[in-house]
XYZ file of C-alpha atoms in Angstrom:
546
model
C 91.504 106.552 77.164
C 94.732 108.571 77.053
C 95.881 108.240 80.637
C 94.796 103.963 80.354
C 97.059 104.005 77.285
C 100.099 106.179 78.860
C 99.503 103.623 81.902
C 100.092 101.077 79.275
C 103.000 102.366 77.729
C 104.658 102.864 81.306
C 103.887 99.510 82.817
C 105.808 98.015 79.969
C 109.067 100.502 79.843
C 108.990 99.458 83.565
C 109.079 96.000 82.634
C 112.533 96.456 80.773
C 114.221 97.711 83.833
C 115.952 94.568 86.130
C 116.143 97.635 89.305
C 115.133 101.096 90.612
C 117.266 103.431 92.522
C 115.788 105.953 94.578
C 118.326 108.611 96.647
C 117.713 109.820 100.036
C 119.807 112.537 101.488
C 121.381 112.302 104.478
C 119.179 113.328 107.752
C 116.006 113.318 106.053
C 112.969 110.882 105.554
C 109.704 111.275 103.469
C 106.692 113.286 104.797
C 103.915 111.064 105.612
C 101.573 112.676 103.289
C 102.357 111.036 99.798
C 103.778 113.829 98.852
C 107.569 112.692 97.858
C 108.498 115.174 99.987
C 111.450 115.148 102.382
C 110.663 115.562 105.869
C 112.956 118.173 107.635
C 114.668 117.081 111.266
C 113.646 118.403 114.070
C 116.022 119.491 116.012
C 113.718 119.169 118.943
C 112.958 115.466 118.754
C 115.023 112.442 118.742
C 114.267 110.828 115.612
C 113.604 107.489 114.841
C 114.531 105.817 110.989
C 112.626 103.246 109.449
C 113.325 101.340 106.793
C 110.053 100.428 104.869
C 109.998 97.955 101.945
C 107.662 99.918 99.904
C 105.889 97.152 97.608
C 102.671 95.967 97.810
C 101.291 97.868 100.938
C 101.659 101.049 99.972
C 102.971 104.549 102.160
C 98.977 104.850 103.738
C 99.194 102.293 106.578
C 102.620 103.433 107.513
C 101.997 107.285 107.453
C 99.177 106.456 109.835
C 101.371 104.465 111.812
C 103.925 107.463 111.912
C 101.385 109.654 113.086
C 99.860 107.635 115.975
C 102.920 107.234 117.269
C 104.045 110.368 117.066
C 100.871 111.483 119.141
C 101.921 109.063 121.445
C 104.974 109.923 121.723
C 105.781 113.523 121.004
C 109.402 113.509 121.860
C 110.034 111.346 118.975
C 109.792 111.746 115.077
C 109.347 108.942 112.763
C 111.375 109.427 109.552
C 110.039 107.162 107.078
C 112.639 105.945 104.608
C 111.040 104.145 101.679
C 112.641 101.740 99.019
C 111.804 98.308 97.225
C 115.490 97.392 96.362
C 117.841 97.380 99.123
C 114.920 96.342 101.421
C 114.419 93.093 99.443
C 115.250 89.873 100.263
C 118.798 89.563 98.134
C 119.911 93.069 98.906
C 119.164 93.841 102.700
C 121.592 91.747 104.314
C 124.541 93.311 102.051
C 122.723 96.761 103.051
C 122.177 96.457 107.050
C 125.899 97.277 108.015
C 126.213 100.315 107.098
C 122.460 101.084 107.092
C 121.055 104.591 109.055
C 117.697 103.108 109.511
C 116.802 101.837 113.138
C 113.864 99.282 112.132
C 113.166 97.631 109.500
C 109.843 96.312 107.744
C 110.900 93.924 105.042
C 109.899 90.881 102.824
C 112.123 87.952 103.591
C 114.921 87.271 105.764
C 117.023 84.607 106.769
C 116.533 84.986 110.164
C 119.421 82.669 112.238
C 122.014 83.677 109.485
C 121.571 87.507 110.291
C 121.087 86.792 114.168
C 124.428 84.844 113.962
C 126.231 87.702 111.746
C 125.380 90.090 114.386
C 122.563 92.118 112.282
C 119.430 92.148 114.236
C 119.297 93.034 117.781
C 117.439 91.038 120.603
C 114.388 91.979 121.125
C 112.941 89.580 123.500
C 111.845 92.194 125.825
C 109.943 93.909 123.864
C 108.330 91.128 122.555
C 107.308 88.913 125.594
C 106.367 91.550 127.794
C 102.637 92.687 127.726
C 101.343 95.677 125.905
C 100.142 97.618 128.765
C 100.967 101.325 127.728
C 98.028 100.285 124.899
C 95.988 99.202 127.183
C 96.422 95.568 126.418
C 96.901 92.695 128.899
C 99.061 90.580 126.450
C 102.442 90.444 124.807
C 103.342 90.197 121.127
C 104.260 86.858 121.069
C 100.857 85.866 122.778
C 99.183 87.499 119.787
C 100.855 85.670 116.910
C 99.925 82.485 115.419
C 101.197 79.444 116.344
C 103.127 78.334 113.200
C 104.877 82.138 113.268
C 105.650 81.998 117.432
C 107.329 78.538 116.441
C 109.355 80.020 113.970
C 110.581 83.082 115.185
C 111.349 81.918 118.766
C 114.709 81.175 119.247
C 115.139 78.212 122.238
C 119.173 77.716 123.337
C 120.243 76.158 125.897
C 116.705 76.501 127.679
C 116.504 80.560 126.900
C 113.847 81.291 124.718
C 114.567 84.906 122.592
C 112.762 86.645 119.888
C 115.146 88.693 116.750
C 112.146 88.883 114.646
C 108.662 88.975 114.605
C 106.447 88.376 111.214
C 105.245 91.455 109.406
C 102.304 89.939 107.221
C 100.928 87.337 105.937
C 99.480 86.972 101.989
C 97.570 84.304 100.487
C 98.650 83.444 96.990
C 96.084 81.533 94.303
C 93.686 82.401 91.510
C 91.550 85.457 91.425
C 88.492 85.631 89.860
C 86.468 88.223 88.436
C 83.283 87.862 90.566
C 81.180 90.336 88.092
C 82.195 88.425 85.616
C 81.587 84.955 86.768
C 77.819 86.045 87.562
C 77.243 87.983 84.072
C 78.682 85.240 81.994
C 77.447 82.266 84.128
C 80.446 80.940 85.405
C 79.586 79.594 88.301
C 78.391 75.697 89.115
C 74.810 75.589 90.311
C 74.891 71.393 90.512
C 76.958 67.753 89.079
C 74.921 65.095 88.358
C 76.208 62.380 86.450
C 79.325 64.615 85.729
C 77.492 66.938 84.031
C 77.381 70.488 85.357
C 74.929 72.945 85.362
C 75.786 76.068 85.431
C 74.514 79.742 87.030
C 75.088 83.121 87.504
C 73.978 84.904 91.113
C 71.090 82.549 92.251
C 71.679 78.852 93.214
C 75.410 78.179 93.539
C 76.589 74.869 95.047
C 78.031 75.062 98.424
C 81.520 73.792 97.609
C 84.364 72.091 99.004
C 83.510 73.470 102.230
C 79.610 72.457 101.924
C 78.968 75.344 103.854
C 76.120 77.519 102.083
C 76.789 81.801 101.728
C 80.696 80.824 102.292
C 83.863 82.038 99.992
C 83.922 78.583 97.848
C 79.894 78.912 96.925
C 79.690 78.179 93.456
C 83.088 77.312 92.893
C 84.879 74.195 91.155
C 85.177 71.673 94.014
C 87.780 69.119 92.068
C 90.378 69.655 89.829
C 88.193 67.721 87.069
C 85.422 70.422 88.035
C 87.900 73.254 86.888
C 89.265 72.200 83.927
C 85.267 71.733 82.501
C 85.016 75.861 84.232
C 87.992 76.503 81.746
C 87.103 75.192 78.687
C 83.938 76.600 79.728
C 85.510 79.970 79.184
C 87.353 79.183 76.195
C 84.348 78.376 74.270
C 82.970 81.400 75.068
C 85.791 83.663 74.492
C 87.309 84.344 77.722
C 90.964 83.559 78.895
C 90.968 81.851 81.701
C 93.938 83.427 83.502
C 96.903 85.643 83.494
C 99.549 86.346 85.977
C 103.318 88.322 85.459
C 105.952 86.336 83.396
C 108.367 88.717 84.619
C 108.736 86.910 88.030
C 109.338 83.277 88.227
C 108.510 83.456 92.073
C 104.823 84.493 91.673
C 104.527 81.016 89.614
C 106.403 79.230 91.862
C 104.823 80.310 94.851
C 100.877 79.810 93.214
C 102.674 76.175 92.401
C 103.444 75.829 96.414
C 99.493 76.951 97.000
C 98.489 73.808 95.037
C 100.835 71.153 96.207
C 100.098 72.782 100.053
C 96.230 72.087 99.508
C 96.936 68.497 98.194
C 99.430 67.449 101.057
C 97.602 69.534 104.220
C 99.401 71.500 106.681
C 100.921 68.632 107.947
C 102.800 66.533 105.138
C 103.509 69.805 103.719
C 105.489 71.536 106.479
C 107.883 68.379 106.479
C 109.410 70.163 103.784
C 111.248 72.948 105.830
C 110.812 71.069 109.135
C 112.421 67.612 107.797
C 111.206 66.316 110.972
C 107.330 64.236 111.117
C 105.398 61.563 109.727
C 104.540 61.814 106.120
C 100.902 60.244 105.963
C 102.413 58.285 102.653
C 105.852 58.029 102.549
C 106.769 57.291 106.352
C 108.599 59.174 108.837
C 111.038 61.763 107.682
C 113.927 62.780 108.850
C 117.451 64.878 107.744
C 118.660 61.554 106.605
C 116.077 60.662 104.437
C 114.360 64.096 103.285
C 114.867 63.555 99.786
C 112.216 61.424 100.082
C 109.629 64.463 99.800
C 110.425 65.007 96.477
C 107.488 62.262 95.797
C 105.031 63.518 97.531
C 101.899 63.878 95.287
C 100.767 67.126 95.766
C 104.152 67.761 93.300
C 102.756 65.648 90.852
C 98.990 67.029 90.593
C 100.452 71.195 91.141
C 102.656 69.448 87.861
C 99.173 68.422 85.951
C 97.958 71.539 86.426
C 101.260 73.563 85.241
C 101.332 71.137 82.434
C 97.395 72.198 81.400
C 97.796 75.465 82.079
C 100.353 75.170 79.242
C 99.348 72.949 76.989
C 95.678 74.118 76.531
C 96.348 77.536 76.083
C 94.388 78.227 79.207
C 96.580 81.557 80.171
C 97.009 84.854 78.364
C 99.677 85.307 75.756
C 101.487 88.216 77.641
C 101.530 85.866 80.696
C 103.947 84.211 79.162
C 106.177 87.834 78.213
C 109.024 88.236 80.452
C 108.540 91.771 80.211
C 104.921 91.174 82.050
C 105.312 93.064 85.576
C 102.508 92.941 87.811
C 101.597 96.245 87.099
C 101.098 94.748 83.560
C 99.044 92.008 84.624
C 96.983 93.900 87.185
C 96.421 95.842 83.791
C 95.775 93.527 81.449
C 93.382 91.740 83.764
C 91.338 94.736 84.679
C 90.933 96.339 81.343
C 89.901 92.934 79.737
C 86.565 93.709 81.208
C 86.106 96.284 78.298
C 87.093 93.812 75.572
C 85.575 90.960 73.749
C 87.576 88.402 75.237
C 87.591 89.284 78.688
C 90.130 87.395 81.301
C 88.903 85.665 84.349
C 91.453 85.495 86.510
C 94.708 86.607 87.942
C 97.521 84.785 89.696
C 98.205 86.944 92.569
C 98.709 87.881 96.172
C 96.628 89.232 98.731
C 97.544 92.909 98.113
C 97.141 92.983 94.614
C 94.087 95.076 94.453
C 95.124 97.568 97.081
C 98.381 97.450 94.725
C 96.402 98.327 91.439
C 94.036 100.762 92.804
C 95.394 103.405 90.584
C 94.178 101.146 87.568
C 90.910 100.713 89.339
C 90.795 105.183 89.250
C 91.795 105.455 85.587
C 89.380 103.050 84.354
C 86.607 104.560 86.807
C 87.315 108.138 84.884
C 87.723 107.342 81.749
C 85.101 104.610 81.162
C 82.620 104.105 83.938
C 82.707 104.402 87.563
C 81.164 100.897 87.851
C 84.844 99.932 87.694
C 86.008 102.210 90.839
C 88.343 100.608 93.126
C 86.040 99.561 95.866
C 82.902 98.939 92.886
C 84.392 95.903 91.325
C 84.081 92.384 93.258
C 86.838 89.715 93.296
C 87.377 86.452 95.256
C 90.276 83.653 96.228
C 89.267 80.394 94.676
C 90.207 77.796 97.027
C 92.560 75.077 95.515
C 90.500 71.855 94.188
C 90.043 68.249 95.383
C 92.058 66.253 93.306
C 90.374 63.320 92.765
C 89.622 60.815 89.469
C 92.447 63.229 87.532
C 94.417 61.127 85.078
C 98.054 60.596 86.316
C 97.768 61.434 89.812
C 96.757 59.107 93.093
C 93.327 60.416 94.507
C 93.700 62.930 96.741
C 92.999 62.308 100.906
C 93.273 65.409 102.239
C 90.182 66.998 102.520
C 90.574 70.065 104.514
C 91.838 73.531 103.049
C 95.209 74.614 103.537
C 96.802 78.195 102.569
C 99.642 78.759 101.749
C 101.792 81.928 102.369
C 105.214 82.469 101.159
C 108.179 83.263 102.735
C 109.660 84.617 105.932
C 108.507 88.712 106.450
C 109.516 90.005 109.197
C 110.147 93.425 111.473
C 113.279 93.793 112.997
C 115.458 96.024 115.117
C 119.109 96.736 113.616
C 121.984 96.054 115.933
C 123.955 98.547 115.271
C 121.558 101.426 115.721
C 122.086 103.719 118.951
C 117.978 103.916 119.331
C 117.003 100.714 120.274
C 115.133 101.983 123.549
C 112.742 104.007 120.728
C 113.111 101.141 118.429
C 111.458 98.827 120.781
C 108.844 101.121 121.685
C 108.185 101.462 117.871
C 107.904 97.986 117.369
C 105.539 97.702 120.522
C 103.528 100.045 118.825
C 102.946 98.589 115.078
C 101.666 95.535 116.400
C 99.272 97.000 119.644
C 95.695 96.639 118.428
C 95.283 99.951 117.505
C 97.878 99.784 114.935
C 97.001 96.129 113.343
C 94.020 97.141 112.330
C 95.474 100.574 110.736
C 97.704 98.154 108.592
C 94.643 96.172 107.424
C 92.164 98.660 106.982
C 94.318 100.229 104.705
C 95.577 97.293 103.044
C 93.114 94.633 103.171
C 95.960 92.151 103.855
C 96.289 90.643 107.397
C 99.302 90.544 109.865
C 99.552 86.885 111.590
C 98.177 88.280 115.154
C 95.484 87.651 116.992
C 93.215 90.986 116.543
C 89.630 92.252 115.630
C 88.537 95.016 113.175
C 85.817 97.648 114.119
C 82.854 97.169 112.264
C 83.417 100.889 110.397
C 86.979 99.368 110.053
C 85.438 95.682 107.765
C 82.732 98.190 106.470
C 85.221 99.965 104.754
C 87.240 97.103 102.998
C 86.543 95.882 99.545
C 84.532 93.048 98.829
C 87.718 91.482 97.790
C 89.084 92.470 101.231
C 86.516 91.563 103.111
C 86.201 87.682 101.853
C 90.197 87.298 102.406
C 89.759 88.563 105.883
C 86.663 86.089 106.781
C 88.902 82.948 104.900
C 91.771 83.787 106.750
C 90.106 83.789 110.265
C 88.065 80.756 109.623
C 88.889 77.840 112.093
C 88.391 74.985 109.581
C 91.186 76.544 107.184
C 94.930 75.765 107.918
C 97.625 78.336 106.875
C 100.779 77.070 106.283
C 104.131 79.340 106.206
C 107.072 78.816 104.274
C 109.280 79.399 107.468
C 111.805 76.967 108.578
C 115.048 76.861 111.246
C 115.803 73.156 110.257
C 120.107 73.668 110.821
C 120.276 71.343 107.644
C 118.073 73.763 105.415
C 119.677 77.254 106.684
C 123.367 75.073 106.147
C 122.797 74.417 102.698
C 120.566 77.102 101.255
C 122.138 77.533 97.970
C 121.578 73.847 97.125
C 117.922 73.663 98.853
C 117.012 76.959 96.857
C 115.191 75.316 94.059
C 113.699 72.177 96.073
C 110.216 72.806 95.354
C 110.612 72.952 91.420
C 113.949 72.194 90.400
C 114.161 69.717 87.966
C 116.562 67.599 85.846
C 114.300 66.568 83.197
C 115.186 65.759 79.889
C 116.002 68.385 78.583
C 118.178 69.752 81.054
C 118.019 71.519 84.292
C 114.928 73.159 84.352
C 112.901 75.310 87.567
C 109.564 76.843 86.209
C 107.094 74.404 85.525
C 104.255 76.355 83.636
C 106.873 78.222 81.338
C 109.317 74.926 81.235
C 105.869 73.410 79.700
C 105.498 75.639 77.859
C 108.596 75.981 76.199
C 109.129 72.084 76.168
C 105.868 71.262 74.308
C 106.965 67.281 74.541
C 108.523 67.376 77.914
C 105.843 65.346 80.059
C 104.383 66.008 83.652
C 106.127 62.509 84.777
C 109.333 63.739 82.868
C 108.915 66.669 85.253
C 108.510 64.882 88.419
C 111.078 62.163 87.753
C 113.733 64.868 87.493
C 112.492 66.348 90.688
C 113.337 63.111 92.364
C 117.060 63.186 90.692
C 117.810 66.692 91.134
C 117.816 65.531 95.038
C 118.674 62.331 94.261
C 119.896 59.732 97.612
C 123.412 59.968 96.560
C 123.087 63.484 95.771
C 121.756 64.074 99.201
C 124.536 61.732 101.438
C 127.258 63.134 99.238
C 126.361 66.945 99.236
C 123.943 67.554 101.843
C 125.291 65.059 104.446
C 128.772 65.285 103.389
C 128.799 61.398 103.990
């Protein structure tokens, strides 16, 4: 157990640290072996910099992708230049002006403000013309999705241009411990009369989806369904759940999952499109936005915050603002070996490719039966909220993902090697090299693209299900993305719309740790404040300037 408890130890100095610095010389990128390594220039080739937000994903995918297109292209030489903190979202745009790097793969941008400051380069060509040198008969923007084409297509005066295009997508939400579930009989076999019966392998439900051998089989199909699952678990020793205290946006964002699968695609997207029809509060507009604030997906994501909370339902480190992910991707997987295992995790889409080191320290030191690639883990869908105390039935009754914020790839203005730029870009998102990125990752780009069989073969069981649910046609994915002018004008104010609060006892934004803190601050405390942070004079007075 020495290297489990070092791990330990390590994940929590990390915690204490608020950033990272990491110093490249001059000239030189990493080798694309995972060595650390600098790669040398060379002097024969014209060389190519890319700047690569090195979180979740890993180095694999992009090594690969440095390779094929270097075999491609042998003129050229890819020089990889990883970081996490001047690639992130609050650091880039200060970074990009005097930045080396040609391309960059990043998190979040805001992408009108950097296309009006003269930061990203227009790369409509590249993007609307078909991928023929691949062998393809269709362009990048014919692959994306829908929701992403509509974002990152830029329409003035007539012109439609393209300054980004979206990197990848990740689902956010609950993971469960599969293994787990069927060992400790977890899983609902049938409600009758509101009583559950429960199983283990054989004879699950179907599930919101009522589909039989699908992702949700066995799984709690209302809200009132999962709360009877968690005390479940409590009264036989297991936590329910733990996620990382350290980041508020990892809350926030498993928040957005629930209020997105109460509202639908539809209602929900009116809150960065301010445009549409609201299915219970009317049409919506810039003038009248504010309005959103009471939709009641809020209120039920608030009920669950609240008895998430107040029930004790989470781990006590979840709660630790020293809890990184690496800590909770820890804590979760080790649990296994304790009396009082924990169920699930709050978490992304790459988590597991993320914690596969865990997955080889646990495999060596205890039993390979928890080898990254052994263990099983699924997605629970968000449940039906319907006959829960407090909050108005539920209509939706599709499912609806949601997927934070805007990644994207883009081309830096000032470089002077666009032309190999653009032929870079081509290449990360031809077929070949889609399915490089998810093969090695597990997480999907929002393209339209197939794996080979030896390709979905070779994904985890975790993997694997997240692929199938997110290229199922009866489940809507919704992206944070907006290029409402009013939003982008007034981002600072808008930054904390989906949890900001002024409740009583004071400006609060993170439900599940406002809760609880504030053991006698109430859900409709909560949501009230919602509706007065963005208040209708608030809104004429600093949002409209009326």
């Amino acid at each position: 157990m020495k290297n489990l408890k070092k791990r330990q130890l390590t994940c929590l100095a990390i915690g204490f640290l608020v950033a990272s610095t990491s110093v490249f010389a001059a000239g030189c990128g990493f080798k694309g072996d995972n060595s650390g390594e600098q790669e040398k220039v060379d002097p024969n080739r014209k060389q190519l910099y890319v700047g690569y937000y090195n979180g979740g994903m890993g180095l694999d995918w992009m090594n690969q992708l440095k390779y094929g297109f270097e075999e491609k292209y042998p003129e050229y030489q890819v020089m990889i230049e990883p970081d996490k903190e001047k690639y992130s979202y609050t650091n880039l745009r200060s970074y990009m002006p005097d930045g080396k790097e040609d391309i960059y793969f990043t998190t979040s941008i805001q992408m009108m403000d950097y296309k009006t400051n003269g930061l990203i380069a227009d790369i409509t060509e590249a993007v609307t013309q078909p991928l023929t040198e691949f062998g393809e008969s269709v362009s990048i923007a014919d692959k994306m999705d829908s929701d992403s084409r509509n974002h990152y297509a830029v329409t003035e005066n007539g012109k439609t241009s393209y300054y980004a295009i979206p990197y990848f997508d990740a689902l956010y939400g609950y993971v469960y411990d599969v293994d787990l579930f069927e060992e400790r009989k977890l899983f609902i076999s049938s409600v009758e009369g509101g009583k559950i019966t429960w199983t283990g392998a054989e004879n699950k439900s179907v599930g919101r989806d009522g589909k039989a051998g699908t992702f949700d089989d066995g799984l709690p199909e209302t809200y009132e369904q999962m709360k009877s699952l968690f005390n479940r678990m409590q009264n036989m020793g297991i936590t329910p759940v733990t996620w990382a205290g350290a980041y508020t946006g990892y809350r926030e964002w498993f928040l957005d999952s629930i209020w997105a699968g109460y509202e639908g695609l539809s209602n929900f997207k009116l809150n960065y499109t301010f445009s549409g029809t609201d299915s219970s509060l009317g049409e919506i507009t810039n003038q009248n936005a504010y309005l959103l604030q009471q939709q009641s997906g809020k209120l039920a994501a608030l009920t669950l915050a609240h008895d998430l909370a107040s029930k004790n339902y989470a781990s006590t480190q979840a709660y630790s603002t020293i809890q990184t992910h690496s800590n909770a991707q820890t804590e979760f997987l080790m649990s296994r070996e304790k009396s009082s295992p924990i169920a699930m995790i709050i978490d992304g889409g790459w988590w597991e490719y993320e914690a596969r080191g865990i997955f080889g320290d646990m495999a060596v030191e205890i039993d390979q039966k928890y080898a990254y690639k052994t263990r099983r883990f699924g997605l629970m869908p968000v449940p039906k909220f319907v006959g829960t105390e407090g909050v108005p039935d539920q209509k939706y009754d599709g499912i609806t993902l949601y997927t934070p914020g805007s990644t994207a790839v883009v081309v830096n203005d000032r470089s002077t090697r666009k032309d190999i730029a653009m032929k870079f870009l081509r290449y990360s998102t031809s077929n070949e090299a889609l399915e490089i990125f998810t093969k090695n990752t597990g997480v999907s780009r929002p393209y339209d693209y197939t794996l080979s069989q030896e390709s979905y073969n070779n994904l985890t069981y975790f993997q694997k299900s997240m692929w199938d649910l997110y290229h199922r046609e009866d489940v809507e994915i919704v992206h944070a993305l907006t290029k409402n002018e009013l939003r982008m004008t007034h981002q600072n104010e808008l930054y904390t719309w989906s949890w900001g609060s002024e409740s009583k006892k004071g400006y609060v934004n993170d439900p599940i740790h406002t809760f609880k803190d504030y053991r006698d601050l109430t859900v409709e405390d909560y949501f009230s404040g919602l509706q007065k942070r963005y208040s209708e004079v608030y809104w004429k007075e600093m949002i409209l300037g009326a």
